[in-house]
GROMACS .gro file of C-alpha atoms in nm:
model
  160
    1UNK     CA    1  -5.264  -7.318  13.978
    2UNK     CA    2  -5.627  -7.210  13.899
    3UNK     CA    3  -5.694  -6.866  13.805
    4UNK     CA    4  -5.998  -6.720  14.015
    5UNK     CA    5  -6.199  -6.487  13.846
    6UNK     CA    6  -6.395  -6.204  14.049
    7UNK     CA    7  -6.777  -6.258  14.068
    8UNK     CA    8  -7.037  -6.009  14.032
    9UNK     CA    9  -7.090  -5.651  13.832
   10UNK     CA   10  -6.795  -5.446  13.781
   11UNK     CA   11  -6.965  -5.187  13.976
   12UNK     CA   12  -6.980  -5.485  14.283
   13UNK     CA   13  -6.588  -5.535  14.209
   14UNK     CA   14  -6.488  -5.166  14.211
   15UNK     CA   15  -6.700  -5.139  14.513
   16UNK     CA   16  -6.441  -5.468  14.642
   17UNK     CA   17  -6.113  -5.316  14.571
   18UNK     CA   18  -6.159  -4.989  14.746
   19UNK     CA   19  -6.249  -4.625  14.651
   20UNK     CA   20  -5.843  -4.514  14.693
   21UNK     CA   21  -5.746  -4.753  14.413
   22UNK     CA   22  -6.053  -4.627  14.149
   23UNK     CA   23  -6.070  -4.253  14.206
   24UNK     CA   24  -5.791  -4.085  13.999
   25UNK     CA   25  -5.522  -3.849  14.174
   26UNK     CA   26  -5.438  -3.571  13.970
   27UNK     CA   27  -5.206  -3.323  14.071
   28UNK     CA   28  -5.077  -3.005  13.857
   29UNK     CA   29  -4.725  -2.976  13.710
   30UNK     CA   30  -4.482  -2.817  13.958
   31UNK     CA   31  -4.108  -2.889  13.777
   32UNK     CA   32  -3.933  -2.875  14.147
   33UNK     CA   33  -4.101  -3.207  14.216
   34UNK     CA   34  -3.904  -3.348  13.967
   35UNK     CA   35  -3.576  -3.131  14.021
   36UNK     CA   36  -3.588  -3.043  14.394
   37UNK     CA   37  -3.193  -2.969  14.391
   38UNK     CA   38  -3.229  -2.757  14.130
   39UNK     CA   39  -3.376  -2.429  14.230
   40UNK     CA   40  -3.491  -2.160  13.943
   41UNK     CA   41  -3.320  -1.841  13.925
   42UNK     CA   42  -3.501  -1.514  13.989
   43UNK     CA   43  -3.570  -1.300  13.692
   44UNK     CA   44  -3.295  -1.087  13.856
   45UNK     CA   45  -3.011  -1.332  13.810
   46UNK     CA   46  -3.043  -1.333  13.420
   47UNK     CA   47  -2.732  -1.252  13.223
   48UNK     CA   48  -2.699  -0.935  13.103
   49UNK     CA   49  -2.720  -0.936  12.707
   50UNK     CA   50  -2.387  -0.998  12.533
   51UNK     CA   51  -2.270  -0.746  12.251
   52UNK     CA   52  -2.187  -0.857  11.891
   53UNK     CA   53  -2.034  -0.529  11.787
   54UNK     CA   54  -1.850  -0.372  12.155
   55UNK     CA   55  -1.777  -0.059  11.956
   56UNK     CA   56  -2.169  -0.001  11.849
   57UNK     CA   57  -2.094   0.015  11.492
   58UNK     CA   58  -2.430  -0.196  11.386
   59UNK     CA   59  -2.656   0.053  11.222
   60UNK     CA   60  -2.892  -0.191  11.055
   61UNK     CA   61  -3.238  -0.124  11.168
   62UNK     CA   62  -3.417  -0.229  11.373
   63UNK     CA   63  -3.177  -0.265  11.651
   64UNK     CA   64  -2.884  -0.003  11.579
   65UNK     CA   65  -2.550  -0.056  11.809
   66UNK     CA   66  -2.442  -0.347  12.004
   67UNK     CA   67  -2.671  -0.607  11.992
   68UNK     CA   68  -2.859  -0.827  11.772
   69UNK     CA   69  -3.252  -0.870  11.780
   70UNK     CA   70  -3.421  -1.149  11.873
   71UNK     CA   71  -3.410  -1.359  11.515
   72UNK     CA   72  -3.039  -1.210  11.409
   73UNK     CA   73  -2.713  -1.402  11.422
   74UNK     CA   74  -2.375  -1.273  11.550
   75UNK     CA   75  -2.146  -1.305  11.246
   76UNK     CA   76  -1.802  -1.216  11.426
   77UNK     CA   77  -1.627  -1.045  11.072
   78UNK     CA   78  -1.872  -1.015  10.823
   79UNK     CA   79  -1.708  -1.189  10.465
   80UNK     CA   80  -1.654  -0.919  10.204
   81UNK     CA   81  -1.820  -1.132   9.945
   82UNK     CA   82  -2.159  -1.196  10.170
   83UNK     CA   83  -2.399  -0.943  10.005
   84UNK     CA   84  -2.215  -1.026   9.648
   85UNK     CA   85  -2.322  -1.389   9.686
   86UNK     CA   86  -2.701  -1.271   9.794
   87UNK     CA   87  -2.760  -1.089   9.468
   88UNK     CA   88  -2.664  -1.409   9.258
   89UNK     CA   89  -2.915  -1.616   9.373
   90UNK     CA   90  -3.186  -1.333   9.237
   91UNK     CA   91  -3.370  -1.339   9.543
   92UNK     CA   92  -3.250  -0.984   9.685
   93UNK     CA   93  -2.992  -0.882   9.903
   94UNK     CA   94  -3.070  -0.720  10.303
   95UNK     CA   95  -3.157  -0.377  10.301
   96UNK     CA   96  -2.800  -0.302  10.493
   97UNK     CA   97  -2.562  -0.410  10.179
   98UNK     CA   98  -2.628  -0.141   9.948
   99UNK     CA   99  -2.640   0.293   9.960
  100UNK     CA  100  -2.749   0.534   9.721
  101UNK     CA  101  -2.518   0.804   9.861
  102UNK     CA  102  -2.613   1.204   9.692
  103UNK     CA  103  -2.496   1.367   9.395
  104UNK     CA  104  -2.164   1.509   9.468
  105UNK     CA  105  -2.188   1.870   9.360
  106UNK     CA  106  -1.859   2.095   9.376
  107UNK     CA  107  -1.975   2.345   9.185
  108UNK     CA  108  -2.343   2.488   9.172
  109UNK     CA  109  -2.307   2.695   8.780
  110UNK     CA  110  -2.210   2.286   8.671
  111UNK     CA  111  -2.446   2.033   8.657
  112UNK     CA  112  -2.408   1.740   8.933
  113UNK     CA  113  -2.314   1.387   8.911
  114UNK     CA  114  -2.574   1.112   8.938
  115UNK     CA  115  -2.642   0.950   9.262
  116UNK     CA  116  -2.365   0.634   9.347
  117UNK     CA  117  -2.481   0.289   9.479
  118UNK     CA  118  -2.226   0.199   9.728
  119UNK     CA  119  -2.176  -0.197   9.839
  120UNK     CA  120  -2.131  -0.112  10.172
  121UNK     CA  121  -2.006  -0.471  10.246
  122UNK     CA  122  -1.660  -0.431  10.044
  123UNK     CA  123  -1.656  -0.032  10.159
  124UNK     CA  124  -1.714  -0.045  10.529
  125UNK     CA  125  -1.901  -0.370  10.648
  126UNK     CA  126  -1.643  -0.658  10.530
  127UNK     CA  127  -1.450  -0.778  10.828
  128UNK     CA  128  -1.637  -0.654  11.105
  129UNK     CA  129  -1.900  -0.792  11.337
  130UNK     CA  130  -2.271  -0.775  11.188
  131UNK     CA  131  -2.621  -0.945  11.287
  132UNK     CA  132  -2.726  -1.135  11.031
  133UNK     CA  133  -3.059  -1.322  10.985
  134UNK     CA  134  -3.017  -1.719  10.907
  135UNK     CA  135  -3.207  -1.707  10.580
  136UNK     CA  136  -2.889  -1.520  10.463
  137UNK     CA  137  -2.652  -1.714  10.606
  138UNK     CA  138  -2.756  -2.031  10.444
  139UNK     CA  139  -2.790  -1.873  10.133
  140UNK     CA  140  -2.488  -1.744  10.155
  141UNK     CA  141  -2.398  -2.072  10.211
  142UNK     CA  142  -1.993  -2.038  10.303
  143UNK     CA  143  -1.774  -2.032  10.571
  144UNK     CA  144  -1.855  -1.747  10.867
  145UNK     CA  145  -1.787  -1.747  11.217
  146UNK     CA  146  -2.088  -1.713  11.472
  147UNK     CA  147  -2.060  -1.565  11.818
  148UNK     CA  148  -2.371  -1.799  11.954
  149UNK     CA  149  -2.385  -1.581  12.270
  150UNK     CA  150  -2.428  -1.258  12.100
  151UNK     CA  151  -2.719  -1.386  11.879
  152UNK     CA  152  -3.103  -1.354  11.923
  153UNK     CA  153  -3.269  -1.653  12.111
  154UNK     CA  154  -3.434  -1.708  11.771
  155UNK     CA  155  -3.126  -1.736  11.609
  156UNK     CA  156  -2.976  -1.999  11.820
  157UNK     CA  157  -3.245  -2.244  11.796
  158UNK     CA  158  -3.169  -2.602  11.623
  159UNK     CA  159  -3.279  -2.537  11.235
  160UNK     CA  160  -3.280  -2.176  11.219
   0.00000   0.00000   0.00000
């Protein structure tokens, strides 16, 4: 067979095949073309947030009570090493591990004691649910149950 090759200017061969087949058909992005079955929920039908803590027992700032922020995990019982193992690596521990609680002062004509630091995670904190940020829990770098459904959409990304 002998190939036939079109004659003339490519203007004179667009003009030949048609303006339909040159003239580009561009249509904008509407994701139910692709998924007609599929319809999208109304922002009514979202889920309402899940707790980490039920009781309301988170008082880290800067979301005190039940839930976790946006970039905070759901650890389900917090380790009682965790903040232990931050302060080894030198790089600080979160702001929630440690209190300086007052002087203790029973008697005014005595003089009072120095202010305590209290590791709040072996006092109070250790086996209970806390929000935790993923830096710390792979520095921490052990094992900790996550409640994924209780953490910030941040926190459940892949890599975070």
């Amino acid at each position: 067979s002998r190939r036939t090759r079109a004659r003339g200017t490519p203007e004179q061969r667009v003009a030949a095949m048609g303006a339909a087949q040159v003239e580009p058909h561009v249509t904008p992005f509407r994701p139910e073309d692709l998924t007609p079955s599929t319809p999208f929920p109304p922002d009514a039908a979202k889920p309402d947030p899940v707790p980490c803590d039920k009781l309301g027992r988170i008082d880290a700032v800067p979301f005190p009570g039940k839930f976790c922020g946006t970039e905070d995990a759901c650890v389900t019982a917090l380790p009682v090493d965790f903040c232990e193992r931050l302060a080894q690596d030198g790089l600080g521990t979160p702001s929630w591990c440690w209190e300086t609680r007052p002087p203790t002062c029973s008697n005014k004509r005595l003089a009072c004691s120095d202010p305590t630091v209290v590791d709040r995670n072996r006092s109070e904190l250790a086996g209970r649910p806390w929000c935790v940020r993923p830096a710390d829990l792979r520095r921490y770098d052990g094992p900790v149950e996550i409640r994924c459904d209780a953490s910030g959409a941040d926190a459940r990304q892949e890599g975070s």
